[in-house]
GROMACS .gro file of C-alpha atoms in nm:
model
  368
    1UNK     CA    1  -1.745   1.517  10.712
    2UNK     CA    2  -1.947   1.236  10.616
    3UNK     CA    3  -2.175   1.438  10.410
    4UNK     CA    4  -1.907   1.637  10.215
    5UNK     CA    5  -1.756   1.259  10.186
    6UNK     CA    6  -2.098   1.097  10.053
    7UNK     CA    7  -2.143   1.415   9.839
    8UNK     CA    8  -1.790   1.363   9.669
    9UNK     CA    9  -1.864   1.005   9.591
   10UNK     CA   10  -2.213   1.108   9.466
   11UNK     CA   11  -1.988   1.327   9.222
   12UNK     CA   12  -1.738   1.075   9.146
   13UNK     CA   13  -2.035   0.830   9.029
   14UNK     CA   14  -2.227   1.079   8.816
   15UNK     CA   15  -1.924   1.179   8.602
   16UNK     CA   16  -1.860   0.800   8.612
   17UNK     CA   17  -2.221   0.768   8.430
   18UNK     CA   18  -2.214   1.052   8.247
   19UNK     CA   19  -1.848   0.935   8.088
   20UNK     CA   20  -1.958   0.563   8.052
   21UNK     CA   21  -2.189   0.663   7.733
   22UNK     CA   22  -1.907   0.898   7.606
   23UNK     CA   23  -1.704   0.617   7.610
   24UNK     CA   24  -1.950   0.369   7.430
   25UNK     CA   25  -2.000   0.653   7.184
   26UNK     CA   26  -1.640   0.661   7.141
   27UNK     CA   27  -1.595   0.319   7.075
   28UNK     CA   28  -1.899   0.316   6.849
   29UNK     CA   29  -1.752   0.555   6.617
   30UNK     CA   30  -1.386   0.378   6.623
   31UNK     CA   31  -1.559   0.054   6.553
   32UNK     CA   32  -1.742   0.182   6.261
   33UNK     CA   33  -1.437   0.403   6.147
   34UNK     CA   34  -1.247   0.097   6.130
   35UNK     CA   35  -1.477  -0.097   5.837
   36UNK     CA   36  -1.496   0.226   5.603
   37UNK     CA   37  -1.138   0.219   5.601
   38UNK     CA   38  -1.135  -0.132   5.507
   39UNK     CA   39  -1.362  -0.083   5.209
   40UNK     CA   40  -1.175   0.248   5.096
   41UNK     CA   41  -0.849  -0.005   5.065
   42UNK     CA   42  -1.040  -0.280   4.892
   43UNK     CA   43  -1.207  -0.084   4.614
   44UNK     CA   44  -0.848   0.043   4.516
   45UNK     CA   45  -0.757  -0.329   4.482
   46UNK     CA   46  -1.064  -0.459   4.311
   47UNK     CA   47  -0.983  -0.194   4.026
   48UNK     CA   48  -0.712  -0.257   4.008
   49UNK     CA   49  -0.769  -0.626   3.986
   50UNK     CA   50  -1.045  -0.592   3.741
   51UNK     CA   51  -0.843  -0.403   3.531
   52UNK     CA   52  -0.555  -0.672   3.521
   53UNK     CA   53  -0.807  -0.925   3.464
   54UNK     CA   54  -0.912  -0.687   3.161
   55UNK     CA   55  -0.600  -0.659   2.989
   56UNK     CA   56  -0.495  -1.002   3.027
   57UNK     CA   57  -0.840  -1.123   2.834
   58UNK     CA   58  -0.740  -0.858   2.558
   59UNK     CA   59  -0.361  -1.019   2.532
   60UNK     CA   60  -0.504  -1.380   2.498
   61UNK     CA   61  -0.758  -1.243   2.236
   62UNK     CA   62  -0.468  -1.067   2.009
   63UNK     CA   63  -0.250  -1.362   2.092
   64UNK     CA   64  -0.477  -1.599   1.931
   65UNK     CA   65  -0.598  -1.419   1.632
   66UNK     CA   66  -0.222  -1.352   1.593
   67UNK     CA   67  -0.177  -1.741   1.575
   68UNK     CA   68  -0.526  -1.800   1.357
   69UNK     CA   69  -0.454  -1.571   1.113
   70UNK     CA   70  -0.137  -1.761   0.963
   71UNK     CA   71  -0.367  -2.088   0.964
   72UNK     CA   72  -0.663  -1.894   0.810
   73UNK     CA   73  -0.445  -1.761   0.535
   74UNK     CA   74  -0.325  -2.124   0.456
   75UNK     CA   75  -0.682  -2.242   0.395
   76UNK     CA   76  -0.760  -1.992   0.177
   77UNK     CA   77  -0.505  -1.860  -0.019
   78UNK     CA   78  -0.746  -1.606  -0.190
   79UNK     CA   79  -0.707  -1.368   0.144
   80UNK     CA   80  -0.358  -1.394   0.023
   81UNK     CA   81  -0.416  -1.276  -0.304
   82UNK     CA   82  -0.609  -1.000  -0.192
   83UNK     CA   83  -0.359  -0.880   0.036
   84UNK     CA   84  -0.126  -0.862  -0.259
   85UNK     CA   85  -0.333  -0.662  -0.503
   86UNK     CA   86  -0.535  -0.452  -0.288
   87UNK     CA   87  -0.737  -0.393  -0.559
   88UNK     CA   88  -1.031  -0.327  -0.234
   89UNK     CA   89  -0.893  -0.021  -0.101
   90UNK     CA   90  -0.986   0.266  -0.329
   91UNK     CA   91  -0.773   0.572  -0.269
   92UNK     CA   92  -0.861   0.896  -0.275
   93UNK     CA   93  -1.261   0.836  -0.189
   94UNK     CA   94  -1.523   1.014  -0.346
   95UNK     CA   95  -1.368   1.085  -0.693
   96UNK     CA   96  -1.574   1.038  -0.985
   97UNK     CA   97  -1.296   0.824  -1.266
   98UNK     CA   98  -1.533   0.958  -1.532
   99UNK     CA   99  -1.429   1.275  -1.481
  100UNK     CA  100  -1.013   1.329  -1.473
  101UNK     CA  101  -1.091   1.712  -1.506
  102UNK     CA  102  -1.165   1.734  -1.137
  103UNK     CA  103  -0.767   1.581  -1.049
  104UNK     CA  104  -0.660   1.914  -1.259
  105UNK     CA  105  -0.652   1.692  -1.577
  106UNK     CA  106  -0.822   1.932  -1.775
  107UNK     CA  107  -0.622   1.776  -2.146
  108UNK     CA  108  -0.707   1.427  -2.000
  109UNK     CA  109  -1.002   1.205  -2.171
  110UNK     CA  110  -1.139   0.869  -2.001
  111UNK     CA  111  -1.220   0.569  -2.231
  112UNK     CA  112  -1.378   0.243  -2.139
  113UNK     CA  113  -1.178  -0.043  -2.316
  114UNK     CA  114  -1.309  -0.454  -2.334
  115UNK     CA  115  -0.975  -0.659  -2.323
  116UNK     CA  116  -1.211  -0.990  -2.255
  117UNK     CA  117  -1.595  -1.029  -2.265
  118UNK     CA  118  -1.722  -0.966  -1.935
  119UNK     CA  119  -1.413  -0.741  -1.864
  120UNK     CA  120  -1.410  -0.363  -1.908
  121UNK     CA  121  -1.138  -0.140  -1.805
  122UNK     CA  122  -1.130   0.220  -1.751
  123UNK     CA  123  -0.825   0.414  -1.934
  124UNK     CA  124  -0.750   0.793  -1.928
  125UNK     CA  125  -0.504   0.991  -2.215
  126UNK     CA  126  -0.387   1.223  -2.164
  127UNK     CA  127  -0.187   1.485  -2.426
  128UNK     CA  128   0.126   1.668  -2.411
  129UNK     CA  129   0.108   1.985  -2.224
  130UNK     CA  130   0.231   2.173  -2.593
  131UNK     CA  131  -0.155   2.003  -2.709
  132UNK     CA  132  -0.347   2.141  -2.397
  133UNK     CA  133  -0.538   2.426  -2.547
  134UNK     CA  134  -0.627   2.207  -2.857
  135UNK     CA  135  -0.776   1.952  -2.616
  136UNK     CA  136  -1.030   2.166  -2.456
  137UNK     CA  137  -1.360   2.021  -2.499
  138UNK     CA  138  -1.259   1.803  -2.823
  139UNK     CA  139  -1.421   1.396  -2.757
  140UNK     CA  140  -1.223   1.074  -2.779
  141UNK     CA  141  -1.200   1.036  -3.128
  142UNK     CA  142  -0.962   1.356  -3.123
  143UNK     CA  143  -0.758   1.255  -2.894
  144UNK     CA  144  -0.730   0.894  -3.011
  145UNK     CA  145  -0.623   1.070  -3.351
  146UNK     CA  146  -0.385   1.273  -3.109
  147UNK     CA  147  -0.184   0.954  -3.043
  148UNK     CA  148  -0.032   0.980  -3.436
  149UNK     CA  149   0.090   1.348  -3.325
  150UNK     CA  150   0.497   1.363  -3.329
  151UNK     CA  151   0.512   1.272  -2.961
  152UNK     CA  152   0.647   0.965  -2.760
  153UNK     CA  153   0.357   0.791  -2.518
  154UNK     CA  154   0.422   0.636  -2.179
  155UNK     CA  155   0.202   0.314  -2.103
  156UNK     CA  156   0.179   0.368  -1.704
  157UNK     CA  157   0.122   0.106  -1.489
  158UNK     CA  158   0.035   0.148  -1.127
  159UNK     CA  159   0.106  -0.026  -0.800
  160UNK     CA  160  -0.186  -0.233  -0.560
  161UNK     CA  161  -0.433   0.017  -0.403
  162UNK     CA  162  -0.603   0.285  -0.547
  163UNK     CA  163  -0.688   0.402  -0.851
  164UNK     CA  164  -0.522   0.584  -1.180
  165UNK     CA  165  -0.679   0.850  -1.002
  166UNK     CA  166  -0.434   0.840  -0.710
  167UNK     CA  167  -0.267   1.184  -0.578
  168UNK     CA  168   0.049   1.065  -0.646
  169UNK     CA  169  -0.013   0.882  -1.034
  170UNK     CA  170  -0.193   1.250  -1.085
  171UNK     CA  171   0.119   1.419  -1.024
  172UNK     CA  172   0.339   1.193  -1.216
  173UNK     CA  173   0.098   1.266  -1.522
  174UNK     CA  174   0.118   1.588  -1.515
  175UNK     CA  175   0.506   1.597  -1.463
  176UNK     CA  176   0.543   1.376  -1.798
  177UNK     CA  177   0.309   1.601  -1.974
  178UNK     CA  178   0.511   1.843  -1.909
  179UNK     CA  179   0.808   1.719  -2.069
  180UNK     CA  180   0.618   1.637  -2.420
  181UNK     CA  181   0.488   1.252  -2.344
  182UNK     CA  182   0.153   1.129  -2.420
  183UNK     CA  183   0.013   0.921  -2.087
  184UNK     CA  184  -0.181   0.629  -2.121
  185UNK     CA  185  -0.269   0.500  -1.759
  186UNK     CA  186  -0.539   0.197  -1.655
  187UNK     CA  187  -0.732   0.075  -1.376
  188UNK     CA  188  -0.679  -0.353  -1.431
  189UNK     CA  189  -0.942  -0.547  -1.378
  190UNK     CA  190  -1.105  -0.544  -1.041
  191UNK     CA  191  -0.949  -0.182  -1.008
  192UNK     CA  192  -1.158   0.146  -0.944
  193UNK     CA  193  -1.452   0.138  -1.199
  194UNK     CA  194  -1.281  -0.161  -1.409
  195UNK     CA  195  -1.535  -0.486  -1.420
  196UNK     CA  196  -1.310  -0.816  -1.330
  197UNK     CA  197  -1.150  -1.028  -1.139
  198UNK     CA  198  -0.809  -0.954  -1.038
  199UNK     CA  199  -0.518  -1.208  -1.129
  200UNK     CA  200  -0.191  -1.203  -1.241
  201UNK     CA  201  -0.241  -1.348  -1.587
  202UNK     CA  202  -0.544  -1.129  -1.614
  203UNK     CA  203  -0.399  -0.795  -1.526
  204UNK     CA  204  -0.113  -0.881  -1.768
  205UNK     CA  205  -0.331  -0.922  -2.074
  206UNK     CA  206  -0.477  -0.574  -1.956
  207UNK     CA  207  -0.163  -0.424  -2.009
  208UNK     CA  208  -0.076  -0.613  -2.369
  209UNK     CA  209  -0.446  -0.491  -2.484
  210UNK     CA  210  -0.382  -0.120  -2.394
  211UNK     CA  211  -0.031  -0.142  -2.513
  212UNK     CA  212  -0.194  -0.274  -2.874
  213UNK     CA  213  -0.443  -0.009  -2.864
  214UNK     CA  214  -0.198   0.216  -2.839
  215UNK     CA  215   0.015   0.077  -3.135
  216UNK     CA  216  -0.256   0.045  -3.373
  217UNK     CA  217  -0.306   0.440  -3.344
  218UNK     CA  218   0.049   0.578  -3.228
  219UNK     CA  219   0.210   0.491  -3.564
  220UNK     CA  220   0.600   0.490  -3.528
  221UNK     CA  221   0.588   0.719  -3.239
  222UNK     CA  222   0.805   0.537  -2.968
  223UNK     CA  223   0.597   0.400  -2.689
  224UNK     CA  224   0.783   0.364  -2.330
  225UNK     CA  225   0.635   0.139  -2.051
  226UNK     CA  226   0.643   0.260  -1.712
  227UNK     CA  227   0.555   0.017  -1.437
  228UNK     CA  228   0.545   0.103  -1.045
  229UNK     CA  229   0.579  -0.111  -0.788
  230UNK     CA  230   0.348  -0.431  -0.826
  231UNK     CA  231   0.289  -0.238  -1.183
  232UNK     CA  232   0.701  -0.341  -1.256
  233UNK     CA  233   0.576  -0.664  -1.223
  234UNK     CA  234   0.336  -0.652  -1.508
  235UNK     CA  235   0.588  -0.444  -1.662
  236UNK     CA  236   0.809  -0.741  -1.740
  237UNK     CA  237   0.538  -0.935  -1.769
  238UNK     CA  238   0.437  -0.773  -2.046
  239UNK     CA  239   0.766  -0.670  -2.184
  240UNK     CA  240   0.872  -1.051  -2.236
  241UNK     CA  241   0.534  -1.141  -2.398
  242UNK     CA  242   0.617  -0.866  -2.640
  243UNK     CA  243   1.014  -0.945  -2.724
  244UNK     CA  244   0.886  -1.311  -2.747
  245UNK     CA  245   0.636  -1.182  -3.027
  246UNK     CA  246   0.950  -0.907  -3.173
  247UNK     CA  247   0.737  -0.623  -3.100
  248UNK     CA  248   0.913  -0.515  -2.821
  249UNK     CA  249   0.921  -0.148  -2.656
  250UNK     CA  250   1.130   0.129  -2.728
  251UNK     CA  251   1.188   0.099  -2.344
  252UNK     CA  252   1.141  -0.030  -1.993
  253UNK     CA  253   1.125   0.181  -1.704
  254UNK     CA  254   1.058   0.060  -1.374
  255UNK     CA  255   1.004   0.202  -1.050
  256UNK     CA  256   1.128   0.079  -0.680
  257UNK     CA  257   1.072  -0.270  -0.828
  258UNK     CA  258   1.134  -0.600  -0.627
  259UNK     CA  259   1.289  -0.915  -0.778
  260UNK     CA  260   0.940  -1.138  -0.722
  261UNK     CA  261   0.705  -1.181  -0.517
  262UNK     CA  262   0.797  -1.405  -0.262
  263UNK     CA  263   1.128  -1.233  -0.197
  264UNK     CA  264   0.908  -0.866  -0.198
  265UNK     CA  265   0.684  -1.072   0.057
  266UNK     CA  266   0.942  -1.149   0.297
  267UNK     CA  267   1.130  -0.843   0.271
  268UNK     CA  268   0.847  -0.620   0.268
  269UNK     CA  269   0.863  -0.363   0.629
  270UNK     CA  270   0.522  -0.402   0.698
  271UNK     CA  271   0.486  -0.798   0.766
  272UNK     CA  272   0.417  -0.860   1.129
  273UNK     CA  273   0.494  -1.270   1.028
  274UNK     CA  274   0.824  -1.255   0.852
  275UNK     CA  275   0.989  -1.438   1.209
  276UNK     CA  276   0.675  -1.662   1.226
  277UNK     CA  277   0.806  -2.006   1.248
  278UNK     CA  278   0.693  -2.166   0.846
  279UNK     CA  279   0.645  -1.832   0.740
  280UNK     CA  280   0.699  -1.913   0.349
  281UNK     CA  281   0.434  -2.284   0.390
  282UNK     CA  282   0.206  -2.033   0.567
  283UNK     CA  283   0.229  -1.690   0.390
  284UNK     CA  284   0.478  -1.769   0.064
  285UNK     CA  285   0.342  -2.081  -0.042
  286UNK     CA  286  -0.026  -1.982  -0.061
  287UNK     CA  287   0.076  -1.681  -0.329
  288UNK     CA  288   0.175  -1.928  -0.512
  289UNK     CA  289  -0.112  -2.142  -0.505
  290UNK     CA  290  -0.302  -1.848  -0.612
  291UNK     CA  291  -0.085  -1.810  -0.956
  292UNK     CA  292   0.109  -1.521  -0.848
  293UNK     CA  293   0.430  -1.497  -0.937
  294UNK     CA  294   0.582  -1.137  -1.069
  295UNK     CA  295   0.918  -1.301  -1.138
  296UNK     CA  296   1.089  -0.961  -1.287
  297UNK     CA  297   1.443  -1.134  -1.205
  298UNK     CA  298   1.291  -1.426  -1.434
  299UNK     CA  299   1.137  -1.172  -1.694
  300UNK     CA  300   1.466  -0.951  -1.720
  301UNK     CA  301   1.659  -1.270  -1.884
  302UNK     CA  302   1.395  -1.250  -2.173
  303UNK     CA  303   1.404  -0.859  -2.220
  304UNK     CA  304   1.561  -0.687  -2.530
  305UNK     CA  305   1.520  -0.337  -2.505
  306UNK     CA  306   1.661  -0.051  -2.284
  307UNK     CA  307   1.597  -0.037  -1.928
  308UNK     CA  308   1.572   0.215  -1.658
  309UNK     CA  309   1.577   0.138  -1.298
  310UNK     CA  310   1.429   0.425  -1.051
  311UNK     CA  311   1.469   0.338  -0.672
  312UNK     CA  312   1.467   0.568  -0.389
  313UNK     CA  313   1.714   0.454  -0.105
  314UNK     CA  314   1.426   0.535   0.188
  315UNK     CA  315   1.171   0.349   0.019
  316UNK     CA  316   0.966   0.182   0.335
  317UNK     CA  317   0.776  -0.054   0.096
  318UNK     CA  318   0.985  -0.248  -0.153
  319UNK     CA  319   1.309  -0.248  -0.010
  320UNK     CA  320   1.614  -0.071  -0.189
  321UNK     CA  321   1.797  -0.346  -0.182
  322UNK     CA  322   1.566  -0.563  -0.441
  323UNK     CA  323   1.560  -0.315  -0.684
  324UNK     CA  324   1.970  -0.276  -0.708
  325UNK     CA  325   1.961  -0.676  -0.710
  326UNK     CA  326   1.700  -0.686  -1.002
  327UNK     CA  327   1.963  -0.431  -1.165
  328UNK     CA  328   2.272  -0.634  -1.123
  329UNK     CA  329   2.048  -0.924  -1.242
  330UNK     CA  330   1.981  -0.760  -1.570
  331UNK     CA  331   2.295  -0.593  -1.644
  332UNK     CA  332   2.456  -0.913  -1.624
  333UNK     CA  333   2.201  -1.095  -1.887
  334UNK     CA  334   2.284  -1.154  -2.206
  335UNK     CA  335   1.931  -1.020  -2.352
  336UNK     CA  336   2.056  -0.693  -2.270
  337UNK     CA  337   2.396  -0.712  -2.393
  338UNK     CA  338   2.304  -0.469  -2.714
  339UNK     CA  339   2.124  -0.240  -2.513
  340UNK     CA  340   2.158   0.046  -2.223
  341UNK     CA  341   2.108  -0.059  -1.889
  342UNK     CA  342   2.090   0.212  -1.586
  343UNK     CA  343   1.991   0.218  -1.267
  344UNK     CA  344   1.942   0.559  -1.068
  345UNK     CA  345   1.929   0.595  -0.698
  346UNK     CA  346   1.788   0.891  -0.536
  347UNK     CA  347   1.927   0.935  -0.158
  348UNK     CA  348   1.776   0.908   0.165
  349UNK     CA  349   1.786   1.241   0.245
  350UNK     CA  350   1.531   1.327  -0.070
  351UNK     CA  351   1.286   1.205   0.043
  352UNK     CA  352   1.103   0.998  -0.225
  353UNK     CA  353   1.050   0.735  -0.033
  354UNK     CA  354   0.827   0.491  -0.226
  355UNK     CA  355   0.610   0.727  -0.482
  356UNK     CA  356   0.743   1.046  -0.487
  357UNK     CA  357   1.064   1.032  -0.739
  358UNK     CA  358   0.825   1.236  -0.951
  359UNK     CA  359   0.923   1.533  -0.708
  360UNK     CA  360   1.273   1.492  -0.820
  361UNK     CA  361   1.391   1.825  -1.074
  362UNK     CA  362   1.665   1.538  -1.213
  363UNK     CA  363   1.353   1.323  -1.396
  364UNK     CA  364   1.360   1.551  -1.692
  365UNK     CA  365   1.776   1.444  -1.750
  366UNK     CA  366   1.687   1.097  -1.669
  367UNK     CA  367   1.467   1.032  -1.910
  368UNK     CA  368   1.609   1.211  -2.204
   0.00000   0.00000   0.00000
């Protein structure tokens, strides 16, 4: 009995021993369980945090170029300027201006005109579609002789950005070739290939210098002026110079035009600032400084010839608004009391938007 009893103890102890490492084993691998878990949380977190801190160094950033830029602007009001006229971004790429054959142009010549020494700007004619054979391979001297032919010419005058060689200003050419107009069309100074510095007064004597080329050669074939956008405000620009001198147009068309500047400026969809507290000493103010004006509601009061107002509803860039309040300015002006005033709206649902009333199959009416 005592044996069998020492025996069973002997037992109890070795599974005793033999458990005891178990055991430490056991609570080995717990203890070192318990630290990876740890990390796997914490790396989730640090992410997490890092990413936060990320984000919030990117706000700050924005924020305070947000706030420089006003102050940067102020300083130097030729950013401003720029930002107006665009004259920089040079839409579509890659196109030669020497060469208006490659729009589809093919009874379109390019001329370089000097309005100013040290200025050159670069012009494209081009014919009715009735004188398109005829045109085929003939130099500028025809089709400067083409300009006495017994058909009316449109001096175009384009909006900020691009080029006359813009997709749209292509189209536009083509659709008032079409309908039996001559199209004279001009990059201003500082534009596409033209050699210059852009400004207001500048880009206006542009326009009067084409617009006497044209006269000297057109004999008394009527000659329209067509202005687009910022072109409306050269428009009038030139328009008033002209009645002040009694050579004025046979007419004025503009298209989506704006009132001025300042009032386009702070209307305009696209400016991020127009709630900035002192947005007009900030933004307003320095277009000023920089001798920009465009006052069309100004010009209009000095205009004596017919005018045509084209605004699409949806336009996104100058507002609809301006153009029906640059109408109800001029049909109200004496200036125009022996002449036709008419403005013509083209729906949202069109789709004109801002340069595409070319599109429209009522044009052809409209102008006659």
């Amino acid at each position: 009995m005592r044996k069998r009893n020492e025996s069973v103890t002997v037992e109890h102890e070795r599974a005793a021993a033999a458990a005891a490492p178990l055991d430490k084993g056991c609570s080995l691998r717990h203890s070192l369980r318990l630290p990876a878990a740890d990390t796997g949380m914490k790396r989730p977190l640090g992410r997490r945090y890092a990413l936060w801190f990320r984000l919030r160094k990117l706000i700050i950033w924005l924020l305070g170029v947000y706030i420089a830029i006003p102050f940067l602007v102020k300083l130097c009001p030729a950013i401003q300027a720029k930002l107006v006229f665009l004259n920089f971004v040079r839409v579509p790429y890659f196109i030669d201006l020497k060469r208006p054959q490659d729009q589809g142009l093919n009874h379109t010549c390019n001329y370089y005109l000097q309005p100013e020494e040290d200025v050159t700007i670069g012009v494209w004619h081009t014919v009715p579609a009735a004188l398109w054979k005829n045109a085929r391979g003939k130099d500028q001297l025809w089709f400067e002789d083409a300009l006495g032919s017994s058909h009316p010419v449109i001096l175009y005058l384009h909006g900020n950005a691009g080029t006359r060689g813009g997709d749209h200003r292509v189209e536009l050419y083509k659709v008032l070739s079409s309908l039996g107009y001559h199209v004279v069309t001009f990059d201003y100074r500082g534009w596409g290939d033209s050699v210059g510095t852009p400004s207001e007064r500048g880009m206006t004597y542009d326009a009067l210098h084409v617009f006497d080329w044209i006269k000297a050669r057109s004999g008394d074939n009527p000659v329209y002026i067509w202005g687009h956008s910022l072109g409306t405000g050269v428009a009038t620009n030139l328009v008033r110079r002209l009645c002040e001198r009694e050579t004025p147009p046979d007419a004025l068309i503009l298209e989506s035009p704006f009132t001025n500047i300042r009032e386009e400026a702070r209307s305009h969809p696209f400016s991020i600032y127009r709630y900035f507290p002192g947005f007009d000493w900030f933004f307003l103010d320095p277009i000023t400084t920089s001798g920009i004006k465009f006052a069309n509601d100004e010009n209009v009061k000095y205009i004596s010839c017919s005018l045509l107002i084209l605004h699409a509803e949806d336009d996104p860039v100058v507002p609809f608004h301006l153009g029906k309040k640059l109408y109800n300015i001029a049909a109200t002006s004496r200036s125009f009391r022996d002449y036709k005033v008419q403005f013509v709206p083209f729906h949202t649902d069109l789709g004109y938007r801002h340069k595409y009333i070319y599109r429209s199959p009522e044009l052809p009416r409209i102008l006659r």
